[in-house]
Amino acid sequence: MIPLFDLTRQYKKIKNEILSAIDKVLENGRVILGEEVKKLETNISNYIGVKYGIGVANGSDALVIALRAMGMKNGDKVITTPYTFFATASAIVRNNGIPIFVDVDKESYNIDLNQVENILKKEKVFGIIPVHLFGQTLDLEGLLFLKEKYGIKILEDCAQSIGSEGIVKNEIKKSGSIGDAAIFSFFPTKNLGTYGDGGMIVTDNEKIYELSKTLRVHGSRKKYYHDMVGYNSRLDEIHAAILNVKFKYLDTWTEKRINIAKKYAEFFKNKELSVKYPKIYKKTYKYHVFHQYVIEFENNKIREKVKEHLTNVGIGTSIYYPTPLHLQTCFKGLGYKEGDFPISEKLSQTTLALPIFPELTNEEIGKIVEEISKTLKED
Ligand SMILES: *Cc1c(COP(=O)(O)O)cnc(C)c1O
């Protein structure tokens, strides 16, 4: 059995530290918005290279709160991609806005900035939520160019990309450091995940920081006095304590993920299979932090066949994402139809996510590629 993702292997290695961190919170008795949340907010904002962090209940809420704190109003249009997790787009609707979908680039699977610009030339748009999909950094300079030229707001969705890096004017910058704000998710399967839900907003902007902090506690600056109607969306102390332990290992785990991706690439290359697999970039070592390792087949039939075979031999896989967002029932009212975003639609039919987590062994990677090879060579 090789699972798609395994939390227990990691837990065995850090069990004592985790249990003592939880114990400390419980002994101390402060379980809501205490020192551990503050410490994590400092850890993450320093790591990304911005001033402020605001811990919230999950990444989805982080998107909703950040958009609102950035000044989004009812009816505002916000651009994002249909090839992402649902929460990216639902955050726009939860703020009574209108998502404008733009297809992804066929190489990076990230939003196509040329197509974004075509829309910006024609329409008034509040902002854009770029997603650093699967852990691969979007073109940061391209984003900043659009921000300056069209005066749009940027909320970076870094739920899958914590620690990933891009280059801005010859300087290495982390994903999450160039937007007006950025969000992170600490869902268990994310690169930095807790044993439950958690999320964070980071920003350099004091106003966005103050508003986000107010919105996470029912819009209240002073307890029981409400300036606005906000949310109940706090990060728990226990989760923050767990995350502060795990944070120390983040860079080591990221390196392991990158090495796993290199191993996969090596095996795929040796076997000369007709599989498209992610490139390893040299410009910045952490251009891609491999939250997911996603490969692409020529067509849906082959993808399904490989998936079925891997399932039969006990290898976990998953499809990200089987239905692009513009075709979701709940977004019918937006008026999109099949054929509108051909690349996203094709990827939903042809990609497959393979196991990746820091503790995956070389033998396991070899076995996975071997099994894929067997299926492909049957044809
Ligand atoms: C996981 C994820 C989210 C949402 O995070 P939750 O903590 O699960 O609410 C948002 N956007 C993307 C791209 C994600 O992968």
PDB file of N, CA, C and O and ligand atoms in Angstrom, residues 58-60 63 84-85 87-88 131 157 159-160 185 187 190 198 321, ligand 1:
ATOM      1  N   ASN A  58      -9.826  28.780   8.857  1.00  0.00           N
ATOM      2  CA  ASN A  58      -9.458  27.923   7.719  1.00  0.00           C
ATOM      3  C   ASN A  58      -9.083  28.811   6.525  1.00  0.00           C
ATOM      4  O   ASN A  58      -9.309  30.025   6.560  1.00  0.00           O
ATOM      5  N   GLY A  59      -8.583  28.199   5.486  1.00  0.00           N
ATOM      6  CA  GLY A  59      -8.146  28.956   4.313  1.00  0.00           C
ATOM      7  C   GLY A  59      -9.309  29.581   3.552  1.00  0.00           C
ATOM      8  O   GLY A  59      -9.175  30.664   2.977  1.00  0.00           O
ATOM      9  N   SER A  60     -10.455  28.891   3.566  1.00  0.00           N
ATOM     10  CA  SER A  60     -11.631  29.419   2.862  1.00  0.00           C
ATOM     11  C   SER A  60     -12.098  30.727   3.497  1.00  0.00           C
ATOM     12  O   SER A  60     -12.362  31.712   2.803  1.00  0.00           O
ATOM     13  N   LEU A  63      -9.841  33.661   2.713  1.00  0.00           N
ATOM     14  CA  LEU A  63     -10.129  34.301   1.425  1.00  0.00           C
ATOM     15  C   LEU A  63     -11.285  35.295   1.546  1.00  0.00           C
ATOM     16  O   LEU A  63     -11.216  36.418   1.045  1.00  0.00           O
ATOM     17  N   THR A  84      -9.061  25.243  -9.981  1.00  0.00           N
ATOM     18  CA  THR A  84      -8.548  25.427  -8.623  1.00  0.00           C
ATOM     19  C   THR A  84      -9.552  24.800  -7.676  1.00  0.00           C
ATOM     20  O   THR A  84     -10.611  24.325  -8.097  1.00  0.00           O
ATOM     21  N   PHE A  85      -9.215  24.803  -6.385  1.00  0.00           N
ATOM     22  CA  PHE A  85     -10.156  24.320  -5.394  1.00  0.00           C
ATOM     23  C   PHE A  85     -11.333  25.307  -5.292  1.00  0.00           C
ATOM     24  O   PHE A  85     -11.162  26.516  -5.440  1.00  0.00           O
ATOM     25  N   ALA A  87     -12.970  26.779  -3.050  1.00  0.00           N
ATOM     26  CA  ALA A  87     -12.981  27.922  -2.118  1.00  0.00           C
ATOM     27  C   ALA A  87     -12.470  29.216  -2.748  1.00  0.00           C
ATOM     28  O   ALA A  87     -12.888  30.309  -2.347  1.00  0.00           O
ATOM     29  N   THR A  88     -11.570  29.108  -3.718  1.00  0.00           N
ATOM     30  CA  THR A  88     -11.037  30.316  -4.349  1.00  0.00           C
ATOM     31  C   THR A  88     -12.167  31.144  -4.954  1.00  0.00           C
ATOM     32  O   THR A  88     -12.216  32.364  -4.792  1.00  0.00           O
ATOM     33  N   VAL A 131      -3.859  31.821  -8.091  1.00  0.00           N
ATOM     34  CA  VAL A 131      -3.597  30.638  -7.271  1.00  0.00           C
ATOM     35  C   VAL A 131      -2.255  30.061  -7.703  1.00  0.00           C
ATOM     36  O   VAL A 131      -2.043  29.832  -8.892  1.00  0.00           O
ATOM     37  N   ASP A 157      -3.705  33.374  -3.501  1.00  0.00           N
ATOM     38  CA  ASP A 157      -4.144  32.138  -2.860  1.00  0.00           C
ATOM     39  C   ASP A 157      -2.933  31.203  -2.780  1.00  0.00           C
ATOM     40  O   ASP A 157      -2.561  30.549  -3.753  1.00  0.00           O
ATOM     41  N   ALA A 159      -2.690  28.687  -0.614  1.00  0.00           N
ATOM     42  CA  ALA A 159      -3.083  27.515   0.163  1.00  0.00           C
ATOM     43  C   ALA A 159      -2.209  26.300  -0.181  1.00  0.00           C
ATOM     44  O   ALA A 159      -1.988  25.428   0.653  1.00  0.00           O
ATOM     45  N   GLN A 160      -1.700  26.257  -1.420  1.00  0.00           N
ATOM     46  CA  GLN A 160      -0.899  25.100  -1.838  1.00  0.00           C
ATOM     47  C   GLN A 160       0.585  25.438  -1.984  1.00  0.00           C
ATOM     48  O   GLN A 160       1.365  24.584  -2.385  1.00  0.00           O
ATOM     49  N   SER A 185      -3.585  27.996   3.972  1.00  0.00           N
ATOM     50  CA  SER A 185      -4.458  27.017   4.615  1.00  0.00           C
ATOM     51  C   SER A 185      -3.590  26.040   5.384  1.00  0.00           C
ATOM     52  O   SER A 185      -2.524  25.642   4.914  1.00  0.00           O
ATOM     53  N   PHE A 187      -4.964  23.117   6.448  1.00  0.00           N
ATOM     54  CA  PHE A 187      -5.680  21.840   6.328  1.00  0.00           C
ATOM     55  C   PHE A 187      -4.634  20.709   6.391  1.00  0.00           C
ATOM     56  O   PHE A 187      -3.517  20.879   5.903  1.00  0.00           O
ATOM     57  N   LYS A 190      -2.129  19.967   3.569  1.00  0.00           N
ATOM     58  CA  LYS A 190      -1.310  21.037   2.981  1.00  0.00           C
ATOM     59  C   LYS A 190       0.151  20.887   3.429  1.00  0.00           C
ATOM     60  O   LYS A 190       0.438  20.192   4.397  1.00  0.00           O
ATOM     61  N   GLY A 198      -7.341  25.157   9.840  1.00  0.00           N
ATOM     62  CA  GLY A 198      -6.678  26.412  10.218  1.00  0.00           C
ATOM     63  C   GLY A 198      -6.331  27.205   8.980  1.00  0.00           C
ATOM     64  O   GLY A 198      -6.252  26.652   7.879  1.00  0.00           O
ATOM     65  N   TYR A 321      -8.667  18.857 -10.888  1.00  0.00           N
ATOM     66  CA  TYR A 321      -9.971  18.748 -10.256  1.00  0.00           C
ATOM     67  C   TYR A 321     -10.906  18.154 -11.290  1.00  0.00           C
ATOM     68  O   TYR A 321     -10.863  18.568 -12.455  1.00  0.00           O
TER      69      TYR A 321
HETATM   70  C1  LIG B   1      -7.132  24.122   0.480  1.00  0.00           C
HETATM   71  C2  LIG B   1      -7.393  25.265  -0.366  1.00  0.00           C
HETATM   72  C3  LIG B   1      -8.188  26.350   0.041  1.00  0.00           C
HETATM   73  C4  LIG B   1      -9.035  26.341   1.275  1.00  0.00           C
HETATM   74  O1  LIG B   1      -8.432  26.038   2.446  1.00  0.00           O
HETATM   75  P1  LIG B   1      -9.273  25.361   3.642  1.00  0.00           P
HETATM   76  O2  LIG B   1      -8.350  25.553   4.788  1.00  0.00           O
HETATM   77  O3  LIG B   1      -9.488  23.939   3.284  1.00  0.00           O
HETATM   78  O4  LIG B   1     -10.539  26.113   3.814  1.00  0.00           O
HETATM   79  C5  LIG B   1      -8.278  27.456  -0.784  1.00  0.00           C
HETATM   80  N1  LIG B   1      -7.668  27.496  -1.966  1.00  0.00           N
HETATM   81  C6  LIG B   1      -6.923  26.471  -2.417  1.00  0.00           C
HETATM   82  C7  LIG B   1      -6.254  26.584  -3.743  1.00  0.00           C
HETATM   83  C8  LIG B   1      -6.775  25.312  -1.644  1.00  0.00           C
HETATM   84  O5  LIG B   1      -6.051  24.301  -2.121  1.00  0.00           O
END
